Amino acid sequence: MSASEIVEVLHHAYEADIGLTIDAPAVQERAALADFLACHPDVKAAVWTLWRQALQGKGIAPDDAEYWLNQEFTGLYPQG
């Protein structure tokens, strides 16, 4: 999965978690991605840079999205 594809899945999961959509990624896809990002901090940092840029002008606070990514998304899954 490319970094831009990961950003799309993350954004979709984030929107579902904050109630902007009811169509969330599959639990297995979400868990696998969260575990992957937790185990690969360099990829996570690169993805965060892209996602932060994509959030500009969308009405979503980057600080809130970053907290979600670090604490609620990748923080929920064991690191392999």
CSV table of N, CA and C in Angstrom, one decimal:
chain,number,residue,atom,x,y,z
A,1,MET,N,0.9,-1.2,0.0
A,1,MET,CA,0.0,0.0,0.0
A,1,MET,C,0.9,1.2,0.0
A,2,SER,N,0.6,2.2,-0.9
A,2,SER,CA,1.4,3.4,-1.0
A,2,SER,C,1.0,4.3,0.2
A,3,ALA,N,1.9,5.3,0.4
A,3,ALA,CA,1.6,6.3,1.5
A,3,ALA,C,0.3,7.0,1.2
A,4,SER,N,0.0,7.4,0.0
A,4,SER,CA,-1.2,8.1,-0.3
A,4,SER,C,-2.4,7.2,-0.1
A,5,GLU,N,-2.3,5.9,-0.4
A,5,GLU,CA,-3.4,5.0,-0.1
A,5,GLU,C,-3.6,4.8,1.4
A,6,ILE,N,-2.5,4.8,2.2
A,6,ILE,CA,-2.6,4.7,3.6
A,6,ILE,C,-3.4,6.0,4.2
A,7,VAL,N,-3.0,7.1,3.6
A,7,VAL,CA,-3.7,8.4,4.0
A,7,VAL,C,-5.2,8.3,3.8
A,8,GLU,N,-5.6,7.7,2.6
A,8,GLU,CA,-7.0,7.6,2.3
A,8,GLU,C,-7.7,6.7,3.4
A,9,VAL,N,-7.1,5.6,3.7
A,9,VAL,CA,-7.7,4.7,4.7
A,9,VAL,C,-7.7,5.4,6.1
A,10,LEU,N,-6.7,6.1,6.5
A,10,LEU,CA,-6.6,6.8,7.7
A,10,LEU,C,-7.7,7.8,7.8
A,11,HIS,N,-7.8,8.6,6.8
A,11,HIS,CA,-8.8,9.7,6.7
A,11,HIS,C,-10.2,9.1,6.8
A,12,HIS,N,-10.5,8.0,6.1
A,12,HIS,CA,-11.8,7.4,6.2
A,12,HIS,C,-12.1,6.9,7.6
A,13,ALA,N,-11.1,6.2,8.2
A,13,ALA,CA,-11.3,5.7,9.6
A,13,ALA,C,-11.5,6.9,10.5
A,14,TYR,N,-10.7,8.0,10.4
A,14,TYR,CA,-10.9,9.1,11.3
A,14,TYR,C,-12.3,9.7,11.1
A,15,GLU,N,-12.7,9.9,9.9
A,15,GLU,CA,-14.1,10.5,9.7
A,15,GLU,C,-15.1,9.6,10.3
A,16,ALA,N,-15.0,8.3,10.3
A,16,ALA,CA,-15.9,7.4,10.9
A,16,ALA,C,-15.9,7.5,12.4
A,17,ASP,N,-14.7,7.6,13.0
A,17,ASP,CA,-14.5,7.7,14.4
A,17,ASP,C,-15.1,9.0,15.0
A,18,ILE,N,-15.0,10.1,14.2
A,18,ILE,CA,-15.5,11.3,14.7
A,18,ILE,C,-17.0,11.6,14.3
A,19,GLY,N,-17.6,10.6,13.6
A,19,GLY,CA,-19.0,10.7,13.3
A,19,GLY,C,-19.3,11.4,12.0
A,20,LEU,N,-18.4,11.7,11.1
A,20,LEU,CA,-18.7,12.3,9.9
A,20,LEU,C,-19.2,11.4,8.8
A,21,THR,N,-19.0,10.1,9.0
A,21,THR,CA,-19.5,9.1,8.1
A,21,THR,C,-19.8,7.8,8.9
A,22,ILE,N,-20.6,7.0,8.4
A,22,ILE,CA,-20.9,5.7,9.1
A,22,ILE,C,-20.2,4.5,8.4
A,23,ASP,N,-19.6,4.8,7.3
A,23,ASP,CA,-18.9,3.8,6.5
A,23,ASP,C,-17.5,3.7,6.8
A,24,ALA,N,-17.1,2.8,7.7
A,24,ALA,CA,-15.7,2.7,8.2
A,24,ALA,C,-15.0,1.6,7.6
A,25,PRO,N,-13.7,1.7,7.6
A,25,PRO,CA,-12.9,0.5,7.0
A,25,PRO,C,-13.2,-0.7,7.9
A,26,ALA,N,-13.0,-1.9,7.2
A,26,ALA,CA,-13.2,-3.2,7.9
A,26,ALA,C,-12.3,-3.2,9.1
A,27,VAL,N,-12.7,-3.9,10.2
A,27,VAL,CA,-12.0,-4.0,11.4
A,27,VAL,C,-10.6,-4.7,11.1
A,28,GLN,N,-10.6,-5.7,10.3
A,28,GLN,CA,-9.3,-6.4,10.0
A,28,GLN,C,-8.3,-5.4,9.3
A,29,GLU,N,-8.8,-4.6,8.3
A,29,GLU,CA,-8.0,-3.7,7.6
A,29,GLU,C,-7.4,-2.6,8.6
A,30,ARG,N,-8.3,-2.1,9.4
A,30,ARG,CA,-7.9,-1.1,10.4
A,30,ARG,C,-6.9,-1.6,11.3
A,31,ALA,N,-7.1,-2.8,11.9
A,31,ALA,CA,-6.1,-3.4,12.8
A,31,ALA,C,-4.8,-3.7,12.2
A,32,ALA,N,-4.8,-4.2,11.0
A,32,ALA,CA,-3.5,-4.5,10.3
A,32,ALA,C,-2.8,-3.2,10.0
A,33,LEU,N,-3.5,-2.1,9.6
A,33,LEU,CA,-2.8,-0.9,9.3
A,33,LEU,C,-2.3,-0.2,10.6
A,34,ALA,N,-3.1,-0.2,11.6
A,34,ALA,CA,-2.6,0.3,12.9
A,34,ALA,C,-1.4,-0.4,13.4
A,35,ASP,N,-1.4,-1.7,13.3
A,35,ASP,CA,-0.2,-2.5,13.8
A,35,ASP,C,1.0,-2.2,12.9
A,36,PHE,N,0.8,-2.1,11.6
A,36,PHE,CA,1.9,-1.8,10.7
A,36,PHE,C,2.5,-0.4,11.0
A,37,LEU,N,1.7,0.6,11.2
A,37,LEU,CA,2.2,1.9,11.5
A,37,LEU,C,2.8,2.0,12.8
A,38,ALA,N,2.3,1.3,13.8
A,38,ALA,CA,2.9,1.2,15.1
A,38,ALA,C,4.3,0.6,15.1
A,39,CYS,N,4.5,-0.3,14.2
A,39,CYS,CA,5.8,-1.0,14.1
A,39,CYS,C,6.8,-0.3,13.1
A,40,HIS,N,6.3,0.6,12.4
A,40,HIS,CA,7.1,1.3,11.4
A,40,HIS,C,7.0,2.8,11.6
A,41,PRO,N,7.7,3.4,12.6
A,41,PRO,CA,7.5,4.8,12.9
A,41,PRO,C,8.0,5.7,11.8
A,42,ASP,N,8.9,5.3,10.9
A,42,ASP,CA,9.3,6.1,9.8
A,42,ASP,C,8.2,6.2,8.8
A,43,VAL,N,7.5,5.1,8.5
A,43,VAL,CA,6.4,5.2,7.6
A,43,VAL,C,5.3,6.0,8.2
A,44,LYS,N,5.0,5.8,9.5
A,44,LYS,CA,4.0,6.6,10.1
A,44,LYS,C,4.2,8.1,10.0
A,45,ALA,N,5.5,8.5,10.2
A,45,ALA,CA,5.9,9.9,10.2
A,45,ALA,C,5.7,10.4,8.7
A,46,ALA,N,6.0,9.7,7.7
A,46,ALA,CA,5.9,10.1,6.4
A,46,ALA,C,4.4,10.2,6.0
A,47,VAL,N,3.6,9.2,6.5
A,47,VAL,CA,2.2,9.3,6.2
A,47,VAL,C,1.5,10.5,6.9
A,48,TRP,N,1.9,10.7,8.2
A,48,TRP,CA,1.4,11.9,8.9
A,48,TRP,C,1.7,13.2,8.1
A,49,THR,N,2.9,13.3,7.6
A,49,THR,CA,3.2,14.5,6.8
A,49,THR,C,2.2,14.7,5.6
A,50,LEU,N,2.0,13.6,4.9
A,50,LEU,CA,1.1,13.7,3.8
A,50,LEU,C,-0.3,14.0,4.2
A,51,TRP,N,-0.8,13.3,5.3
A,51,TRP,CA,-2.2,13.5,5.8
A,51,TRP,C,-2.4,14.9,6.3
A,52,ARG,N,-1.4,15.4,7.0
A,52,ARG,CA,-1.5,16.8,7.5
A,52,ARG,C,-1.7,17.8,6.4
A,53,GLN,N,-0.9,17.6,5.3
A,53,GLN,CA,-1.1,18.5,4.1
A,53,GLN,C,-2.5,18.3,3.5
A,54,ALA,N,-3.0,17.1,3.5
A,54,ALA,CA,-4.3,16.8,2.9
A,54,ALA,C,-5.4,17.4,3.8
A,55,LEU,N,-5.2,17.6,5.0
A,55,LEU,CA,-6.2,18.1,5.9
A,55,LEU,C,-6.4,19.6,5.8
A,56,GLN,N,-5.5,20.3,5.2
A,56,GLN,CA,-5.6,21.8,5.0
A,56,GLN,C,-6.8,22.1,4.2
A,57,GLY,N,-7.6,23.0,4.8
A,57,GLY,CA,-8.8,23.4,4.2
A,57,GLY,C,-10.0,22.5,4.3
A,58,LYS,N,-9.9,21.4,5.1
A,58,LYS,CA,-11.0,20.5,5.2
A,58,LYS,C,-11.8,20.7,6.5
A,59,GLY,N,-11.4,21.7,7.3
A,59,GLY,CA,-12.1,21.9,8.5
A,59,GLY,C,-11.8,21.0,9.7
A,60,ILE,N,-10.8,20.2,9.5
A,60,ILE,CA,-10.3,19.3,10.6
A,60,ILE,C,-9.0,19.8,11.2
A,61,ALA,N,-9.0,19.9,12.5
A,61,ALA,CA,-7.8,20.4,13.2
A,61,ALA,C,-6.7,19.3,13.1
A,62,PRO,N,-5.6,19.7,12.6
A,62,PRO,CA,-4.5,18.7,12.5
A,62,PRO,C,-4.1,18.2,13.9
A,63,ASP,N,-4.1,19.0,14.9
A,63,ASP,CA,-3.8,18.5,16.2
A,63,ASP,C,-4.7,17.4,16.7
A,64,ASP,N,-6.0,17.5,16.4
A,64,ASP,CA,-6.9,16.5,16.8
A,64,ASP,C,-6.7,15.2,16.0
A,65,ALA,N,-6.4,15.3,14.7
A,65,ALA,CA,-6.1,14.2,13.9
A,65,ALA,C,-4.8,13.5,14.3
A,66,GLU,N,-3.8,14.3,14.6
A,66,GLU,CA,-2.5,13.7,15.1
A,66,GLU,C,-2.7,13.0,16.4
A,67,TYR,N,-3.4,13.5,17.3
A,67,TYR,CA,-3.7,12.8,18.6
A,67,TYR,C,-4.4,11.5,18.3
A,68,TRP,N,-5.4,11.6,17.5
A,68,TRP,CA,-6.2,10.3,17.1
A,68,TRP,C,-5.2,9.3,16.6
A,69,LEU,N,-4.4,9.7,15.6
A,69,LEU,CA,-3.4,8.7,15.0
A,69,LEU,C,-2.5,8.1,16.0
A,70,ASN,N,-2.0,8.9,16.9
A,70,ASN,CA,-1.0,8.4,17.9
A,70,ASN,C,-1.6,7.7,19.1
A,71,GLN,N,-2.7,8.2,19.5
A,71,GLN,CA,-3.3,7.6,20.8
A,71,GLN,C,-4.4,6.7,20.5
A,72,GLU,N,-5.3,7.0,19.7
A,72,GLU,CA,-6.5,6.2,19.5
A,72,GLU,C,-6.4,5.2,18.4
A,73,PHE,N,-5.7,5.5,17.3
A,73,PHE,CA,-5.6,4.5,16.2
A,73,PHE,C,-4.5,3.6,16.5
A,74,THR,N,-3.2,4.0,16.4
A,74,THR,CA,-2.1,3.1,16.6
A,74,THR,C,-1.9,2.7,18.0
A,75,GLY,N,-2.4,3.5,19.0
A,75,GLY,CA,-2.2,3.2,20.4
A,75,GLY,C,-3.1,2.0,20.9
A,76,LEU,N,-4.1,1.6,20.1
A,76,LEU,CA,-5.0,0.6,20.5
A,76,LEU,C,-4.5,-0.8,20.1
A,77,TYR,N,-3.5,-0.9,19.3
A,77,TYR,CA,-3.2,-2.2,18.7
A,77,TYR,C,-1.8,-2.6,19.2
A,78,PRO,N,-1.5,-3.9,19.4
A,78,PRO,CA,-0.2,-4.3,19.9
A,78,PRO,C,0.8,-4.1,18.8
A,79,GLN,N,2.0,-3.8,19.2
A,79,GLN,CA,3.1,-3.6,18.2
A,79,GLN,C,3.7,-5.0,18.0
A,80,GLY,N,3.8,-5.4,16.8
A,80,GLY,CA,4.3,-6.7,16.4
A,80,GLY,C,5.8,-6.8,16.3
